[in-house]
XYZ file of C-alpha atoms in Angstrom:
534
model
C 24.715 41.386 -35.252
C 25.912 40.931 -39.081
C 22.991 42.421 -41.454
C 22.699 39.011 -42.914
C 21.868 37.079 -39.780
C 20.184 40.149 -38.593
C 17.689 39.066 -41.754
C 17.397 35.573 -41.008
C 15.461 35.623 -37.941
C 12.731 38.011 -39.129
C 9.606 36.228 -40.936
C 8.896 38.040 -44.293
C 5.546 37.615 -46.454
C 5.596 38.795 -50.299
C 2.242 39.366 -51.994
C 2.262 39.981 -55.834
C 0.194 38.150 -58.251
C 2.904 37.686 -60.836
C 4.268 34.599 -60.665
C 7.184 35.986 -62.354
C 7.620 38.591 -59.981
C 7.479 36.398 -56.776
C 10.103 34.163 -57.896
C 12.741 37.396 -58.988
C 11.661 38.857 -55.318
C 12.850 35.118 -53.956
C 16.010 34.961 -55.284
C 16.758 38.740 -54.232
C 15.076 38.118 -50.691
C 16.990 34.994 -50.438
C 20.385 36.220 -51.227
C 19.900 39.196 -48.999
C 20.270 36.669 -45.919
C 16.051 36.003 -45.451
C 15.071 32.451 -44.550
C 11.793 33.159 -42.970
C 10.417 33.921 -46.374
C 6.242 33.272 -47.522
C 4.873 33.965 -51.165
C 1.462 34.480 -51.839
C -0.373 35.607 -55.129
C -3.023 37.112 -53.961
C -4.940 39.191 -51.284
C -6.911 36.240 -49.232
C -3.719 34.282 -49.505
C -2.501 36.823 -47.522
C -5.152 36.878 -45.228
C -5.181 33.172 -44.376
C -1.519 33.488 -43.997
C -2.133 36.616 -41.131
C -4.571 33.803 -39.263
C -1.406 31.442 -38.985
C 1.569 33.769 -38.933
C 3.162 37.101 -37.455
C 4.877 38.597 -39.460
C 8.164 41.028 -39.419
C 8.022 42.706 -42.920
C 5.199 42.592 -45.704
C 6.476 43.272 -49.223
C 3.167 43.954 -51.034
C 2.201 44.776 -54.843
C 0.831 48.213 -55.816
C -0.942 46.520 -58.422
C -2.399 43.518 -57.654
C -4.983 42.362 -59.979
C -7.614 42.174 -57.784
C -9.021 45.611 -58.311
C -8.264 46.736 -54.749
C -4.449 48.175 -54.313
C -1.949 47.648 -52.162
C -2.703 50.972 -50.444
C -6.568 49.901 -49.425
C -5.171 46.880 -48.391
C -2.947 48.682 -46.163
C -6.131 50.608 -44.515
C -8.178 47.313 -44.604
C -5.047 45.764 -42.281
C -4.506 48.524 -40.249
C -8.196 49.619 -39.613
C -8.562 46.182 -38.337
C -5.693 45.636 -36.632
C -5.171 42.142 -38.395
C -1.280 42.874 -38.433
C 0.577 44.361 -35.955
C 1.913 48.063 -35.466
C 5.354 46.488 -35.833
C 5.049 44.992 -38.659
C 7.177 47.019 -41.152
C 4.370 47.066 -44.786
C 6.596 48.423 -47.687
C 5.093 48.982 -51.102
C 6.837 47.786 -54.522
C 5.789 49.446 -57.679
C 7.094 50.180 -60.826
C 5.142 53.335 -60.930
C 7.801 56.975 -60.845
C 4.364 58.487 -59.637
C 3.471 56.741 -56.720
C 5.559 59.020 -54.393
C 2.556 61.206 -55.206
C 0.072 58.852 -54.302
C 1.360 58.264 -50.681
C 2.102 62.036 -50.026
C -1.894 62.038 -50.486
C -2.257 58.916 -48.369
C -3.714 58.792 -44.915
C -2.602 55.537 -44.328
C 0.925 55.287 -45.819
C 2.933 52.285 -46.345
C 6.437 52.332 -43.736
C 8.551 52.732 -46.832
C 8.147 52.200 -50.759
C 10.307 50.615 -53.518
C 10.573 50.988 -57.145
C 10.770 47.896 -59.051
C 13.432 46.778 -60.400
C 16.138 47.212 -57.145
C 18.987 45.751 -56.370
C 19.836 43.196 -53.212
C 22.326 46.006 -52.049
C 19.710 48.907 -52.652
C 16.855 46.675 -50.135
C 19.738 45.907 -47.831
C 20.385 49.790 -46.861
C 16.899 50.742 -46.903
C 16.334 47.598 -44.960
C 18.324 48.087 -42.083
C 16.867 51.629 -41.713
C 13.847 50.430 -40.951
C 14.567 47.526 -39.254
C 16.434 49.993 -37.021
C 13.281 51.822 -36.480
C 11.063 48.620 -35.581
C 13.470 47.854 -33.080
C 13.318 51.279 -31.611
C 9.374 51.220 -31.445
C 8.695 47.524 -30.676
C 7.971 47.917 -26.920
C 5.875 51.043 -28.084
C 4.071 49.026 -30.934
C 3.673 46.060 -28.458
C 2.132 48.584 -26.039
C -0.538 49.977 -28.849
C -1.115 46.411 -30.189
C -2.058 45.564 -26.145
C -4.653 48.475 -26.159
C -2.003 49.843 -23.169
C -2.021 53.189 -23.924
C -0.681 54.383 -20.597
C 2.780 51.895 -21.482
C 2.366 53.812 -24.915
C 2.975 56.994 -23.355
C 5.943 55.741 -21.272
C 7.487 54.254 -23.337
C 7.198 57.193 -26.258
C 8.479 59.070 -23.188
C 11.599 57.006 -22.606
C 12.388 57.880 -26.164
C 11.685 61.304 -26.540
C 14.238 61.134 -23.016
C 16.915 59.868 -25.199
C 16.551 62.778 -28.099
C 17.785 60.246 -30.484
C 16.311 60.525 -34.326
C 13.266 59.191 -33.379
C 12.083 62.053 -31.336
C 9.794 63.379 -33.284
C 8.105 59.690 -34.350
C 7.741 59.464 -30.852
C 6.414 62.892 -30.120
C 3.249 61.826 -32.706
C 2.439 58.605 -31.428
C 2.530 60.187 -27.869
C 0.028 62.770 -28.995
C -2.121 60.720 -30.674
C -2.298 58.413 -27.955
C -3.236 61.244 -25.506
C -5.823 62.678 -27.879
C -7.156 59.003 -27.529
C -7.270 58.755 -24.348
C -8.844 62.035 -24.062
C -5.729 63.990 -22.715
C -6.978 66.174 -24.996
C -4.920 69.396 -23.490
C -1.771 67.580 -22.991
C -1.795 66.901 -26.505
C -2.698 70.272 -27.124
C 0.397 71.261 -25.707
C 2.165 68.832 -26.827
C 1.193 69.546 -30.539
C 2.056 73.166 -29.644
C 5.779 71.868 -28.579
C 6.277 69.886 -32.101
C 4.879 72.918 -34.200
C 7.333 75.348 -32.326
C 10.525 73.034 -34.137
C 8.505 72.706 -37.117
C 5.379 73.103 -38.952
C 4.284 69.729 -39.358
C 0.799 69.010 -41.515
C 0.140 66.353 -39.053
C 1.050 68.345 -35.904
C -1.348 70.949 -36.841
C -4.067 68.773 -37.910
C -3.451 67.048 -34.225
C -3.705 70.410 -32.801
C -7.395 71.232 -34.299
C -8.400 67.387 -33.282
C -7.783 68.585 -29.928
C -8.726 71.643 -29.959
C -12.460 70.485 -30.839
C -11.884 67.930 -28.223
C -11.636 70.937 -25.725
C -14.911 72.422 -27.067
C -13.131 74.911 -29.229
C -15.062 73.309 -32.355
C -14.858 76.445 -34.979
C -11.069 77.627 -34.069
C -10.781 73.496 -35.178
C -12.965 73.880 -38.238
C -10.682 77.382 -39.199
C -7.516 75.813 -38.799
C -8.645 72.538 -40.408
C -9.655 74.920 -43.365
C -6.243 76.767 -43.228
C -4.497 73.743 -43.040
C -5.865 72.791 -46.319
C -5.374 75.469 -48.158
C -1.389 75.326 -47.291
C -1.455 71.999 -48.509
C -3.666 70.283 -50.395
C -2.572 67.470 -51.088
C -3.065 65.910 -47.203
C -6.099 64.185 -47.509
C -6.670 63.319 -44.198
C -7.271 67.102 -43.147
C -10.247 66.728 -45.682
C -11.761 64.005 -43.973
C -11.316 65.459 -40.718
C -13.095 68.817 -42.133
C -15.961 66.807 -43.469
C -16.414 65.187 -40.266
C -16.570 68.757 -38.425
C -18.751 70.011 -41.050
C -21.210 66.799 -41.203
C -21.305 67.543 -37.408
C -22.690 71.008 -37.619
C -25.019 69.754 -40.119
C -23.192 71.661 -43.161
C -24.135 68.483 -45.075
C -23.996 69.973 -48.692
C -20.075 71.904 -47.266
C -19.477 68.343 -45.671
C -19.818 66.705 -49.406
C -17.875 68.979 -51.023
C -15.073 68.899 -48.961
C -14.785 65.015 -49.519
C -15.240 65.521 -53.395
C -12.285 67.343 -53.513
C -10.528 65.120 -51.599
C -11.326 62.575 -54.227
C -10.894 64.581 -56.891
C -7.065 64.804 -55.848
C -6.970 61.101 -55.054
C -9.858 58.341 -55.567
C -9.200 57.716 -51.459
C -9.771 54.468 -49.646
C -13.621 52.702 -48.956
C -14.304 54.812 -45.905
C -14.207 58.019 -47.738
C -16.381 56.584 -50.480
C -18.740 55.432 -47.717
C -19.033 58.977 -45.961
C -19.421 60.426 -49.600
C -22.440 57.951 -50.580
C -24.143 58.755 -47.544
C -23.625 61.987 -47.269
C -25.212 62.347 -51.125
C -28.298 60.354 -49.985
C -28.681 62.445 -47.074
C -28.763 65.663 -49.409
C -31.025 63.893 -52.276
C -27.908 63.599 -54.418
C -28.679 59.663 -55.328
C -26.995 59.687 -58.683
C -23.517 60.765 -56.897
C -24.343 58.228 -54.295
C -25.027 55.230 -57.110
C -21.872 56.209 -59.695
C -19.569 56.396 -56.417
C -20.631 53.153 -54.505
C -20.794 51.373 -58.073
C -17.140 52.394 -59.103
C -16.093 51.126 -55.804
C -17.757 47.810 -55.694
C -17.123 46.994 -59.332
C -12.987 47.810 -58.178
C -13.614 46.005 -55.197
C -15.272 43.232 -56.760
C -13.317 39.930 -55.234
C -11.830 42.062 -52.428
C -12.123 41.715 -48.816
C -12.635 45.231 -48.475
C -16.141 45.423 -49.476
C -19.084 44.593 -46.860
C -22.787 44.092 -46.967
C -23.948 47.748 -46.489
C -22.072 48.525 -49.357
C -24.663 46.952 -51.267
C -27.080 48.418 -49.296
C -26.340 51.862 -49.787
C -26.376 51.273 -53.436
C -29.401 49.369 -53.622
C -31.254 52.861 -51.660
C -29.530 54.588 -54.447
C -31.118 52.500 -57.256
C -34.652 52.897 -55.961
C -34.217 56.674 -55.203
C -33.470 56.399 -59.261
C -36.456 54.402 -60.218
C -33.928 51.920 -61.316
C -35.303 48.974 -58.964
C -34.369 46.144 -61.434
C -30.889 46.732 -60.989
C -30.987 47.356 -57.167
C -32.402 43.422 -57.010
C -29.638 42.482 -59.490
C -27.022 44.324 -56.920
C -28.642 42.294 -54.009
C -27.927 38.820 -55.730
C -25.171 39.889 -56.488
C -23.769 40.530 -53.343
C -25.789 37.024 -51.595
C -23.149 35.006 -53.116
C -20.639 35.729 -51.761
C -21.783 37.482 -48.194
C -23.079 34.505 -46.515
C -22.884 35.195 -42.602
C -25.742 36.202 -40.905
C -24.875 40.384 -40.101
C -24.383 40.401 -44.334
C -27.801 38.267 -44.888
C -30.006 40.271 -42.844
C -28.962 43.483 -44.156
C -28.900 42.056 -48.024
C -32.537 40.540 -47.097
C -33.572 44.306 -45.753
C -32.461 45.649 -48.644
C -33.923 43.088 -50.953
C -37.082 43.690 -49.105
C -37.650 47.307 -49.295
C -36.536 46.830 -53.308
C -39.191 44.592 -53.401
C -42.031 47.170 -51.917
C -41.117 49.976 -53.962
C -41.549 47.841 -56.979
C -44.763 46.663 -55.389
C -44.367 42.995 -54.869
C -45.839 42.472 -51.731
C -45.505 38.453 -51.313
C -41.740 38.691 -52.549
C -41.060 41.219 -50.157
C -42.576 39.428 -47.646
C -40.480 36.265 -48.215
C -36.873 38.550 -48.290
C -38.269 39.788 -44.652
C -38.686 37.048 -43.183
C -35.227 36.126 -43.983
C -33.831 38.757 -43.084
C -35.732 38.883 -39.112
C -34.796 35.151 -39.375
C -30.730 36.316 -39.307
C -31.414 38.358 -36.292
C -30.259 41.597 -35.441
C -26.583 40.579 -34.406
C -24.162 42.473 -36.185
C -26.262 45.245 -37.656
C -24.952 48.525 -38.039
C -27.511 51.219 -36.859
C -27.843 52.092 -40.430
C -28.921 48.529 -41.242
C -31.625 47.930 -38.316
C -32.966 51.231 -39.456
C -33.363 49.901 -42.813
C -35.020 46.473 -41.687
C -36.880 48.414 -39.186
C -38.587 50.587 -42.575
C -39.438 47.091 -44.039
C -40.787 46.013 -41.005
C -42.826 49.181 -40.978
C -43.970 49.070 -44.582
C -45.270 45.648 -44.560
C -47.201 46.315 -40.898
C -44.911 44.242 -38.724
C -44.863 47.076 -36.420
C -43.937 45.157 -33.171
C -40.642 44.196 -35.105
C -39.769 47.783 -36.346
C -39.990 48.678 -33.016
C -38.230 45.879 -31.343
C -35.287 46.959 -34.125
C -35.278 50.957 -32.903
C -35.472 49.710 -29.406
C -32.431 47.956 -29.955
C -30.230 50.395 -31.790
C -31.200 53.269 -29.086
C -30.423 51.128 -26.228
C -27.185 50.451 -27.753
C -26.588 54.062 -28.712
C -27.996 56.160 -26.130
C -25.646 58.787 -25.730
C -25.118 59.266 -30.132
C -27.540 61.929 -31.069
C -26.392 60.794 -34.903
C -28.262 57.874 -34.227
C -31.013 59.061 -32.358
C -32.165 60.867 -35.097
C -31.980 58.511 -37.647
C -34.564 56.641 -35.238
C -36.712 59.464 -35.205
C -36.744 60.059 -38.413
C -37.758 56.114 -38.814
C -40.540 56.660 -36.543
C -41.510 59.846 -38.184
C -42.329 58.063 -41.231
C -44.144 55.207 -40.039
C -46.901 58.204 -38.807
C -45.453 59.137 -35.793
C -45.780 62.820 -35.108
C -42.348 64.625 -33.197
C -43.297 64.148 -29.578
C -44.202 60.564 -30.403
C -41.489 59.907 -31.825
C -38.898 61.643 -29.054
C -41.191 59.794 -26.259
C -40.659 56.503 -27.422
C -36.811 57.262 -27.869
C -37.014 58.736 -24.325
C -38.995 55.775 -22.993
C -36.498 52.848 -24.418
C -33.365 55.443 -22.909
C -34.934 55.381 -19.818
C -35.560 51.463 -20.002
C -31.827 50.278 -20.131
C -30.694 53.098 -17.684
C -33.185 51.737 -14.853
C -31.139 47.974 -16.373
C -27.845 49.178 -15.402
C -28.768 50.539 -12.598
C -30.394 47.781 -10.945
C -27.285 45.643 -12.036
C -25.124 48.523 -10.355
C -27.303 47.947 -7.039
C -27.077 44.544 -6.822
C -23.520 44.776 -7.011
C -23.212 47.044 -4.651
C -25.426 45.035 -2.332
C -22.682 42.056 -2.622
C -25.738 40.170 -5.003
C -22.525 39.559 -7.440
C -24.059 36.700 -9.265
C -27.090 38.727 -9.896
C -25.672 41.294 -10.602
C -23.091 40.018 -13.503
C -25.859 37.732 -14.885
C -27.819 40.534 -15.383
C -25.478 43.138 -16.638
C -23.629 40.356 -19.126
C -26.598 39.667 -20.690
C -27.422 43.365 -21.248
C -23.497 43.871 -22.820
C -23.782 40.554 -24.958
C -27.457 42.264 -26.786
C -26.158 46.117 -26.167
C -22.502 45.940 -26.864
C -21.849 49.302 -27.801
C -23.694 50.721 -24.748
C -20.515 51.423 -22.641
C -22.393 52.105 -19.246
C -23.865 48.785 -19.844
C -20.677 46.641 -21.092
C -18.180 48.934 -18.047
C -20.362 47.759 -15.707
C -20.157 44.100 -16.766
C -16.827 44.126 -16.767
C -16.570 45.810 -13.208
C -19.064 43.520 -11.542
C -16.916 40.761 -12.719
C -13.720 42.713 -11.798
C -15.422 42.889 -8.369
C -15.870 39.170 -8.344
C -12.325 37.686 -8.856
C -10.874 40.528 -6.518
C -13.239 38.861 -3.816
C -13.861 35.079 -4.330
C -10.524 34.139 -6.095
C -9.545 33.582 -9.860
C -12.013 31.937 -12.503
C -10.864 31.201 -15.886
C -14.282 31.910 -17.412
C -15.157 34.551 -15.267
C -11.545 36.083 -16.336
C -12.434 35.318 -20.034
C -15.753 37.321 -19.773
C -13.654 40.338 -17.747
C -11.085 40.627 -20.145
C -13.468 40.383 -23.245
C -16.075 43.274 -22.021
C -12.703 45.720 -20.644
C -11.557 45.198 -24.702
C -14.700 45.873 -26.133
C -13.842 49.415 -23.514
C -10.805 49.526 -25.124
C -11.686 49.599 -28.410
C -14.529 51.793 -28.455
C -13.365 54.479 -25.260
C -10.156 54.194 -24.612
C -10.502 56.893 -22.316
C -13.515 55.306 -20.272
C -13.601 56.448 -16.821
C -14.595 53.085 -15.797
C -11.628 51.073 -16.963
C -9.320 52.521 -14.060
C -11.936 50.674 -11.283
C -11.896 47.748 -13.465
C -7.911 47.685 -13.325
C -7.497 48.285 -9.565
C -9.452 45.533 -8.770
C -7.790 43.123 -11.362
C -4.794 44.261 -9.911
C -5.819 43.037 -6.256
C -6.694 39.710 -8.000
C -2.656 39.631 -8.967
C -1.685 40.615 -5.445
């Protein structure tokens, strides 16, 4: 296929916010053979273009005037899989420096260009990677399916050929088996790819899966080798502060992430970890200047979210600066309108309110915020209404909050004690607290296994009303949302195909997916949606 018609069937989108700049990149893109070609200024033109179109290639901005880069858009996209893993995102900048800045990034961009190039200059680098998509696109298909057994086989079928992708294929192979919790095939293969070459992200692979196999300190040694012989690869530092947050090393944990930042500002989920990690150790003015950098960067960007705001507010208080907390809340309430953001703003809002002492305003911000209900809540966030609910004596509330995030988290101890410590300070002595943490465990294990009986009893109906209900309030609680998904499996394997029975199947296997890919469950679920095919 000639390189220019090779170019005309691919759909390209171009994001700067120079108007300037998008028409020069339209007469290059243009004479370069594209057709298929979109131009947006700005980031949530973008966005609404990713609801209507897929796109081949994304030509994005470093700089684009919004506050957040091109590069935390990247991780916003990717983290969220709102493009796919074929999608080829290459960065233009005019910056000489910004090699530097995607040698540091975790999330890099598939290739980079300097502003100005030529049409001949895009054209070789183009077909490069357009080779490459090619190569990977039953691969990225795979990944973008949640497949990750057709990942493997088809990384295989590649790595067969010992072409120039090998070694591409070699990492998304291990990763995928470190995923899927493989975690000593990907030892070994980690071990293969560091006996051709010592590879920063081979070795950081190999201490993932090392502390996968219970060797947790060989991990956190080699993590902090890995570092030292080169510091510039951030995502070993946010892999150490993970392993050191674990062992409770908060203080080491925080320190480790500051000098990640320190070498590069990072993207919003390092600046998260690093605000609560300085809350947790009573460092509130680190938490406030680093949340408040972010948010005033992040200002119109889509990047930001509700417990941002939160964790800022606690920050404020903790500082005795309570005025501004309630100026960061209204702040935030006009433009974070859906009901997860409300609730949490409200929480916030109220427990502002108490520590200033208004007792009737933080009332009012309660209510509202028990009136969004507890859908969408991060565990941090139900904790946080469920201290309000405390504080202002609406005790049946705070408990019917814990209750929830423990029966969606049973099996996170993170979590658990966060709970504990919320019951601890509404009065609860230790064993109080662990017994009613023990007591709402127990509750939605007896659930699921009463929905487990009845299926196995051939009460099917029963049995998937009761067990979809439980996923739709606990969906994080894999026992809980497995099960659904079998019980239905179980269904359309023995009274035929439903459309809506499929829809719910399909929907509780991806929640799985996304959460445990390695879930021991999802294999039953499979074999009996295979029957159904039969």
């Amino acid at each position: 296929m000639a390189v220019l018609e090779r170019f005309e069937e691919r759909k390209i989108l171009v994001i700067d916010d120079l108007g300037g700049m998008r028409t020069q990149m339209q007469m290059t893109l243009t004479n370069c053979g594209f057709r298929k070609l979109h131009l947006v200024s700005s980031i949530q033109q973008a966005l609404a273009k990713f609801a209507e179109e897929k796109y081949d290639i994304i030509l994005c901005d470093y700089y684009l005037g919004e506050g957040t880069d091109g590069q935390q858009f990247l991780e916003y996209l990717r983290t969220r899989d709102l493009i796919s893993r074929n999608t080829l995102f290459i960065m233009v900048t005019a910056e000489q420096s910004y090699e530097k800045v995607v040698t540091a990034s975790e999330c890099a961009p598939d290739d980079y260009l300097l502003k100005p190039f030529t049409a001949e200059r895009f054209i070789v680098r183009m077909e490069k990677l357009l080779d490459r998509q090619d190569r990977f696109k039953p691969v990225d298909k795979a990944s973008d399916e949640k497949n990750w057994n057709k990942v493997i086989a088809e990384c295989d079928r590649i790595i067969a050929a010992k072409d120039k992708y090998l070694i591409d294929a070699y990492k998304i192979k291990a990763a995928t088996l470190l995923k899927t919790g493989r975690a000593q095939d990907a030892l070994a293969l980690y071990q293969g790819v560091l006996a051709l070459r010592p590879i920063v992200w081979a070795k950081l692979g190999f201490a993932r899966a090392s502390e996968a196999l219970g060797k947790k300190d060989e991990a956190l040694k080699m993590v902090q080798e890995l570092i030292e012989e080169s510091p510039q690869f951030m995502a070993a530092y946010d892999y150490l502060g993970k392993l050191l947050t674990d062992k409770g090393q908060h203080h080491d944990a925080l320190e480790a992430l500051e000098r990640a930042r320190a070498i590069s500002p990072g993207t919003m989920k390092r600046v998260r970890e690093v605000s609560a990690l300085a809350a947790t150790v009573g460092k509130h003015e680190l938490a406030e200047a680093v949340m408040s950098e972010a948010l005033q960067k992040h200002k119109y960007s889509p990047v930001r979210e509700a417990n941002d705001y939160a964790t800022l507010s606690h920050a404020l208080n903790k500082l005795g600066k309570s005025d501004k907390a309630l100026e960061v809340i209204k702040d935030a309430k006009v433009s974070m309108r859906d009901d997860s953001s409300k609730a949490i703003l409200a929480a916030s809002e109220c427990l502002t309110h108490q520590t200033m002492g208004n007792p009737d305003k933080a009332q009012a911000a309660l209510e509202e915020a028990l009136a969004a209900g507890q859908k969408g809540l991060s565990p941090d966030a139900a904790t946080a209404l469920a201290n309000a609910c405390f504080a202002a004596g609406k005790t049946d509330a705070a408990h019917d909050l814990l209750k929830h995030v423990v029966q969606n988290n049973p099996d996170n101890p993170h979590i658990l004690d966060k709970v504990h410590k919320a019951l601890a300070a509404s009065g609860k002595n230790p064993d109080e607290a662990a017994a009613i943490i023990k007591a709402n465990v127990q509750e939605v294990i007896h659930l699921n296994n009463e929905g487990v009986k009845k299926a196995e009893a051939g009460q099917l109906k029963e049995a998937i009303d009761l067990l979809s209900n439980a996923a739709d309030r606990l969906p994080n609680n894999l026992q809980i949302v497995g099960n659904a998904a079998l019980a239905y499996a179980i269904d359309l394997a023995k009274n035929g195909y439903d459309a809506e029975k499929a829809k719910r199947c399909l929907h509780y296997r991806q929640l799985l997916i996304s959460q445990a890919p390695s879930f021991p469950k999802l294999e039953q679920i499979d074999a009996m949606l295979k029957q159904l095919k039969r």
